[in-house]
Short mmCIF file of C-alpha atoms and ligand atoms in Angstrom, two decimals:
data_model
loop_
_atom_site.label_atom_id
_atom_site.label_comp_id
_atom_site.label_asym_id
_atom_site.label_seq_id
_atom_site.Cartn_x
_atom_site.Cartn_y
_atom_site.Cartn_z
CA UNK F 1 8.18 -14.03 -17.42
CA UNK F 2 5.49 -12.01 -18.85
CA UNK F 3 5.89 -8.56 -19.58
CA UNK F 4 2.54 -6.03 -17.60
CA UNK F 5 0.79 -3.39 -19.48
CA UNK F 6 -1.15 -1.77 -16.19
CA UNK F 7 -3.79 0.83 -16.57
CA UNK F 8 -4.24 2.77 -13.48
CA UNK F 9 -7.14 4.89 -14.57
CA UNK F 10 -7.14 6.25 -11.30
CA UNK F 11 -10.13 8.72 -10.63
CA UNK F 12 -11.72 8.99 -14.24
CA UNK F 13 -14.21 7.50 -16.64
CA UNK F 14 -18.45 6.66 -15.23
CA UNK F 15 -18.77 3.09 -15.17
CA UNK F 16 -20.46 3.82 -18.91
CA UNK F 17 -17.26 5.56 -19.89
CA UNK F 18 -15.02 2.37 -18.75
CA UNK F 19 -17.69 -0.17 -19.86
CA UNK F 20 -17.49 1.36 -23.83
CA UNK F 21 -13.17 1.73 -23.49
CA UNK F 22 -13.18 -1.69 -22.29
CA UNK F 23 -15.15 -3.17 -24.70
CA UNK F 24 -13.63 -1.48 -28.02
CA UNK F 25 -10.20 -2.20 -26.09
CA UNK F 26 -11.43 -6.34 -26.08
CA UNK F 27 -12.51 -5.89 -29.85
CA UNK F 28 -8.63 -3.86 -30.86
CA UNK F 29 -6.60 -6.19 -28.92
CA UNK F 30 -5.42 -9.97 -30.07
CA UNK F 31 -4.89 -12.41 -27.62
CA UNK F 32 -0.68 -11.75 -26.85
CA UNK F 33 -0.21 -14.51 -24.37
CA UNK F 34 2.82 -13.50 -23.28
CA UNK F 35 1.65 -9.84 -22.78
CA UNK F 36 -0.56 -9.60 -19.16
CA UNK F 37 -2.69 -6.37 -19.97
CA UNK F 38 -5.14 -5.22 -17.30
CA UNK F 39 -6.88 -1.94 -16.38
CA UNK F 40 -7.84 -0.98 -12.93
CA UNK F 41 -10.91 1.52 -12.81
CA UNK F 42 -12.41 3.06 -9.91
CA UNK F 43 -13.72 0.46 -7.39
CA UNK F 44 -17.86 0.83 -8.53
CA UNK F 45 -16.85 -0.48 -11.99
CA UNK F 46 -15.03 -2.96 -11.17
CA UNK F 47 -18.15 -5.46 -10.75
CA UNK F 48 -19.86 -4.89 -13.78
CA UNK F 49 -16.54 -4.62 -15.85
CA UNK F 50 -16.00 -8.09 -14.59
CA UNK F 51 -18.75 -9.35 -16.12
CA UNK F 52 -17.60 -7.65 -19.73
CA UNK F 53 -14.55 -8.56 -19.38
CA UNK F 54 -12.23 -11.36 -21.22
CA UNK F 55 -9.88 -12.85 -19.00
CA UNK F 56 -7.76 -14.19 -21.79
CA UNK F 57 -6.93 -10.76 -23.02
CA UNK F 58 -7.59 -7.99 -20.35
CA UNK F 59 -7.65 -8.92 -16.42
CA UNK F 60 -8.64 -6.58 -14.04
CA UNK F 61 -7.09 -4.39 -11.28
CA UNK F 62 -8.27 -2.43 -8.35
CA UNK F 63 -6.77 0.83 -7.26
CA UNK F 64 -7.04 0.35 -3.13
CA UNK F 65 -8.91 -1.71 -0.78
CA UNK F 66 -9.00 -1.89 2.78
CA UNK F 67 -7.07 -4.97 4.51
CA UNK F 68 -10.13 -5.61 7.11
CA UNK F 69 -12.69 -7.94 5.91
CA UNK F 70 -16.11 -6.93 7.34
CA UNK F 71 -16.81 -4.27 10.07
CA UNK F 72 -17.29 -0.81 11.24
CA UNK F 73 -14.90 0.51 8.14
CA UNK F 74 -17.31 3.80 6.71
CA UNK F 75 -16.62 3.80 3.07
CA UNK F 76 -13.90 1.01 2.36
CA UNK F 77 -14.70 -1.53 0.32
CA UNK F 78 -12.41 -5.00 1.63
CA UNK F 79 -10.38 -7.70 -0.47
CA UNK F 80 -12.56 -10.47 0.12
CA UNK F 81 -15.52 -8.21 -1.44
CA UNK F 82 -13.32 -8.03 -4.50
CA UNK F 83 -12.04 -11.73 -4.71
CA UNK F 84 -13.09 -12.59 -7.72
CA UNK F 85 -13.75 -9.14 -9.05
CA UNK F 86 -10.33 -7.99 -9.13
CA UNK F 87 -7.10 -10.48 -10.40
CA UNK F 88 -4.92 -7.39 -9.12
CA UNK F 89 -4.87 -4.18 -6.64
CA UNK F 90 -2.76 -1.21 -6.71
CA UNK F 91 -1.07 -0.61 -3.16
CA UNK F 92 0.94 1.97 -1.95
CA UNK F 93 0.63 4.09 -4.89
CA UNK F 94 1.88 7.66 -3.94
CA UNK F 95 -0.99 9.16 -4.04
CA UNK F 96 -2.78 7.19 -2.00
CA UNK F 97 0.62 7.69 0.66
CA UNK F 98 0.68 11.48 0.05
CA UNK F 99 -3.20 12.52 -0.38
CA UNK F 100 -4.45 9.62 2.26
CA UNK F 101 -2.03 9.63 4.51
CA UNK F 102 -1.00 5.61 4.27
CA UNK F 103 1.99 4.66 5.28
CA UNK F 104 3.72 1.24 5.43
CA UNK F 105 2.31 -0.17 8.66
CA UNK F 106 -1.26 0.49 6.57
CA UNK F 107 0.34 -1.31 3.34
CA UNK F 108 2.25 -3.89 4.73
CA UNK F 109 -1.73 -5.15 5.78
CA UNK F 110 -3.02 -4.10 2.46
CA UNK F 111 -0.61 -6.88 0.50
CA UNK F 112 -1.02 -9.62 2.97
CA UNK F 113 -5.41 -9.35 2.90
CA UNK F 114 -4.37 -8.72 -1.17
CA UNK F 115 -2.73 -11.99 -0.98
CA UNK F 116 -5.22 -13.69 1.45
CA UNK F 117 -7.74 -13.02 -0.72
CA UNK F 118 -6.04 -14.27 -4.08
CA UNK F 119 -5.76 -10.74 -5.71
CA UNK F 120 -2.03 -10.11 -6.66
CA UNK F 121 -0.66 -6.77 -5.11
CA UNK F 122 0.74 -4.23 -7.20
CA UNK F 123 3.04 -3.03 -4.36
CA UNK F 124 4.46 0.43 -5.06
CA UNK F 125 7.46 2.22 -4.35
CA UNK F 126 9.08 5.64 -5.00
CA UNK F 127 11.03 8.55 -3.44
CA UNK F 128 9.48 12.35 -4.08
CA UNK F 129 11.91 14.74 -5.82
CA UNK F 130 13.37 15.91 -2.52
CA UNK F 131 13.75 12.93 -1.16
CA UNK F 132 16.30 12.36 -4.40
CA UNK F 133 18.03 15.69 -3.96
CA UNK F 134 18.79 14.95 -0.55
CA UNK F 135 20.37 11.37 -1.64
CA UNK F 136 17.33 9.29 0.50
CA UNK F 137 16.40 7.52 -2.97
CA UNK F 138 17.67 4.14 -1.29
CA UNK F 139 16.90 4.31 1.99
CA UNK F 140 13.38 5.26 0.82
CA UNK F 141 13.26 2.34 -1.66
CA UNK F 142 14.46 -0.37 0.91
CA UNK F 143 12.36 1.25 3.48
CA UNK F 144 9.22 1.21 1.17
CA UNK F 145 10.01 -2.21 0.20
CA UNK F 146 11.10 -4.30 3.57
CA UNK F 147 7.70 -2.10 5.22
CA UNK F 148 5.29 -3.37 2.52
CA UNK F 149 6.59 -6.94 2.45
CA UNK F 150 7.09 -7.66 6.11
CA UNK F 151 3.91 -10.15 5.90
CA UNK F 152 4.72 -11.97 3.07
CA UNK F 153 6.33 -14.93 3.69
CA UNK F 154 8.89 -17.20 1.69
CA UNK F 155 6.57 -18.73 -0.50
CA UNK F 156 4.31 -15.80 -1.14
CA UNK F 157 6.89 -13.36 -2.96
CA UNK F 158 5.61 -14.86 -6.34
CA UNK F 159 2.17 -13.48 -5.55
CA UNK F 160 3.70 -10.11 -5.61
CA UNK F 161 4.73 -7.48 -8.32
CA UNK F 162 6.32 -4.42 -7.30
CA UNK F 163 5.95 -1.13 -9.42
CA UNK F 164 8.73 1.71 -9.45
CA UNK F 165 7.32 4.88 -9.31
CA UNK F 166 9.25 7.52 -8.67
CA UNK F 167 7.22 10.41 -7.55
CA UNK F 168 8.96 13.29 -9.51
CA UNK F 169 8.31 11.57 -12.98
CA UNK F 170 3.78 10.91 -12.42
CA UNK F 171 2.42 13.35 -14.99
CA UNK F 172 -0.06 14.82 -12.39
CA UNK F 173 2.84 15.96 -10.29
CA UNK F 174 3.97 19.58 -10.68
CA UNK F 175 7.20 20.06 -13.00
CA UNK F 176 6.91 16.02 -13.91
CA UNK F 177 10.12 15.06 -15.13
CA UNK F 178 10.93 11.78 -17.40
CA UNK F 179 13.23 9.58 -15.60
CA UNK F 180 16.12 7.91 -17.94
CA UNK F 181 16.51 4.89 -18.55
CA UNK F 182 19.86 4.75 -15.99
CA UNK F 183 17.81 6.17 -13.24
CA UNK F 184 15.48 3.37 -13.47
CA UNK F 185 18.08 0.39 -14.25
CA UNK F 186 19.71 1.85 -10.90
CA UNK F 187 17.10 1.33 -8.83
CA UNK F 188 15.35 -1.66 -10.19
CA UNK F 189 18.81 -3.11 -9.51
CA UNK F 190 18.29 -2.14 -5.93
CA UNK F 191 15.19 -3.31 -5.73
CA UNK F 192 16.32 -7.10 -6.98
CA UNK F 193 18.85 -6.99 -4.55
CA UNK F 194 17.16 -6.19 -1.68
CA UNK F 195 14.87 -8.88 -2.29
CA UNK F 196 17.47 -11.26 -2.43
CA UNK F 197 18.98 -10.02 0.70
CA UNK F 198 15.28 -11.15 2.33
CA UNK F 199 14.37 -14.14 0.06
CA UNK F 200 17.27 -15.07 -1.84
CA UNK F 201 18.41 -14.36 -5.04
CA UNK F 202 16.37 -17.27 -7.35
CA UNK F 203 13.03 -16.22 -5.53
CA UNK F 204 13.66 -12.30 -6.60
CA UNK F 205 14.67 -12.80 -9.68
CA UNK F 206 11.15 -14.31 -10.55
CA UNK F 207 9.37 -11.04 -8.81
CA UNK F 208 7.96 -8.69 -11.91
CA UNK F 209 9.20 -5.15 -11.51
CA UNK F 210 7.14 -2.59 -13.46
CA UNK F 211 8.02 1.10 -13.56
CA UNK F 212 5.86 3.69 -14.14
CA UNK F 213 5.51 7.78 -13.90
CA UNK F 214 4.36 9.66 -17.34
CA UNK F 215 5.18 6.34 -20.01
CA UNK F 216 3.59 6.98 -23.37
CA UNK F 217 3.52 5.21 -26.74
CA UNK F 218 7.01 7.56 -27.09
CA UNK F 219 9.07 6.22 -24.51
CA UNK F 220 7.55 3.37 -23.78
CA UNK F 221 10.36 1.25 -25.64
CA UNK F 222 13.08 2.70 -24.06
CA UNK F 223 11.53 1.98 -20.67
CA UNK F 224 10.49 -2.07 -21.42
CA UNK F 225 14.20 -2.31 -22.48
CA UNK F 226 15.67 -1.42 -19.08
CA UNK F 227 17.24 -4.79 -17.63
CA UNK F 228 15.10 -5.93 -14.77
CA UNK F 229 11.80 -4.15 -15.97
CA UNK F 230 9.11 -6.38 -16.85
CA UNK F 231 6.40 -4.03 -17.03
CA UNK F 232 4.83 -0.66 -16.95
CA UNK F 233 2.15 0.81 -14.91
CA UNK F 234 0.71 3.52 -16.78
CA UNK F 235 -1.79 6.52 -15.53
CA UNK F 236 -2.42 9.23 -18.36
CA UNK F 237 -1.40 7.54 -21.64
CA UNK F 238 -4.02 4.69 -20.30
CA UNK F 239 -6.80 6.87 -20.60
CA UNK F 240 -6.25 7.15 -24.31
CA UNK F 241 -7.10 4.03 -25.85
CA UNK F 242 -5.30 4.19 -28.71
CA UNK F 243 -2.11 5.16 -26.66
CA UNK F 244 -2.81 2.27 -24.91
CA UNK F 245 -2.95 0.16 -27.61
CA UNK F 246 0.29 1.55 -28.98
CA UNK F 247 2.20 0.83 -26.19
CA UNK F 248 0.61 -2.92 -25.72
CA UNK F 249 1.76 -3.65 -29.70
CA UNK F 250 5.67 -1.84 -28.08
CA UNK F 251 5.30 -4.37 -25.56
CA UNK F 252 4.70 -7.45 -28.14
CA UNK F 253 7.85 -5.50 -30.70
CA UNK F 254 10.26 -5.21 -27.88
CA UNK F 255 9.44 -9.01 -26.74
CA UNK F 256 9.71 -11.00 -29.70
P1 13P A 1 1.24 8.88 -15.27
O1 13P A 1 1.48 7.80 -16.27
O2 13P A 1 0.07 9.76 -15.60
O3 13P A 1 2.50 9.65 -15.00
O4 13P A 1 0.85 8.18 -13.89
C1 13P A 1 1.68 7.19 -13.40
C2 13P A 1 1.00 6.53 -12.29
O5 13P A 1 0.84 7.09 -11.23
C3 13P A 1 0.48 5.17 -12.53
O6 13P A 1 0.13 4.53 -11.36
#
């Protein structure tokens, strides 16, 4: 399997800012095939950044959409607009559950019009501190997980990834703590198993999981060497390019 370096730039850079990052990123980086590296800027670059862009090296990744197609939708921009725009979208991310209100009814339609529409959902999942202080981390993560994947049938789980985030650990969240390596193995664990309980264990086995809340070029290492984690979905240190170069070369290290 590959290993994902994910830049969720989330609500930064003009489309000239991401247009220059891109394309000194596209001269730093050499073609690691076995390294998938894509960025996902805010939805107006997306378009011309796909024209920049060099799918051999970098794909790209939008942070939402909305699951309707066409229609009386003020403001949302749909899948199909983004087929071949976007090769991935973000869903579920906690900020769009906690700021925007989603919930999994919402993002259980936001993968399956992802999939429809040949853009590979980035499905995350995560419990807020209190939620772990209370002992709800699993019932959260099963919850999150069976609600976002209720639409996606047999064949379709390997047109999914799924990203751990824990909400505690994002950098923009106040008193952001790291989450250790055992937190993580524990529930990417229960992650792979409640996949298999749904599709059986050789189909979930073959499902990237990514984690992500405040990786850097520091810890990034430690986190890609977590059994079960085949990826890392980065906010912060992604806005830095030569962070985000780091941790693509940790990526390439820890893989060979
Ligand atoms: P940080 O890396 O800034 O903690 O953000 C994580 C995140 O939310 C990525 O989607």
């Amino acid at each position: 399997m590959k290993t994902y370096i994910v830049g969720n730039w989330k609500l930064n850079f003009t489309v000239g800012e991401a247009s220059i990052y891109l394309h000194k990123l596209l001269k730093t980086l050499p073609n690691y095939r076995d390294i998938e590296v894509v960025v996902a800027p805010s939805t107006i670059a997306l378009q011309p950044l796909s024209l920049q862009v060099d799918r051999h090296k970098i794909k790209l990744g939008a942070q939402n959409a909305f699951y309707r197609d066409y229609g009386a939708f003020t403001g949302e921009t749909s899948f199909s607009q983004l087929r071949g725009i976007a090769d991935y979208v973000i869903v579920g991310h906690s900020e769009r559950r906690y700021i925007f209100g989603e919930n999994d009814k919402m993002i259980q339609k936001k993968v399956a019009a992802a999939i429809r529409n040949k853009i590979m959902p980035i499905l995350c999942i995560g419990e807020t501190e209190s939620e772990r202080a209370f002992g709800e981390t699993t019932d959260v993560i099963r919850d999150q997980l069976i609600g976002g994947l209720t639409d996606v049938a047999d064949d379709d789980l390997s047109k999914v990834i799924i990203a751990y985030e824990p909400v505690w650990a994002i950098s923009s969240t106040k008193a952001a703590k790291l989450a250790t390596p055992d937190e993580i193995a524990e529930v990417v664990k229960l992650i792979r198993k409640t996949l298999a309980d749904i599709y059986g264990e050789k189909k979930s086995e073959n499902v990237p999981i990514l984690f992500g809340g405040s990786v850097g070029s520091a810890n990034a290492g430690a986190y890609l060497t977590i059994p079960g984690v085949n990826g890392l979905l980065i906010g912060g240190a992604s806005l830095i390019l030569s962070e985000f170069v780091d941790i693509i070369d940790t990526a390439k290290r820890v893989r060979s």
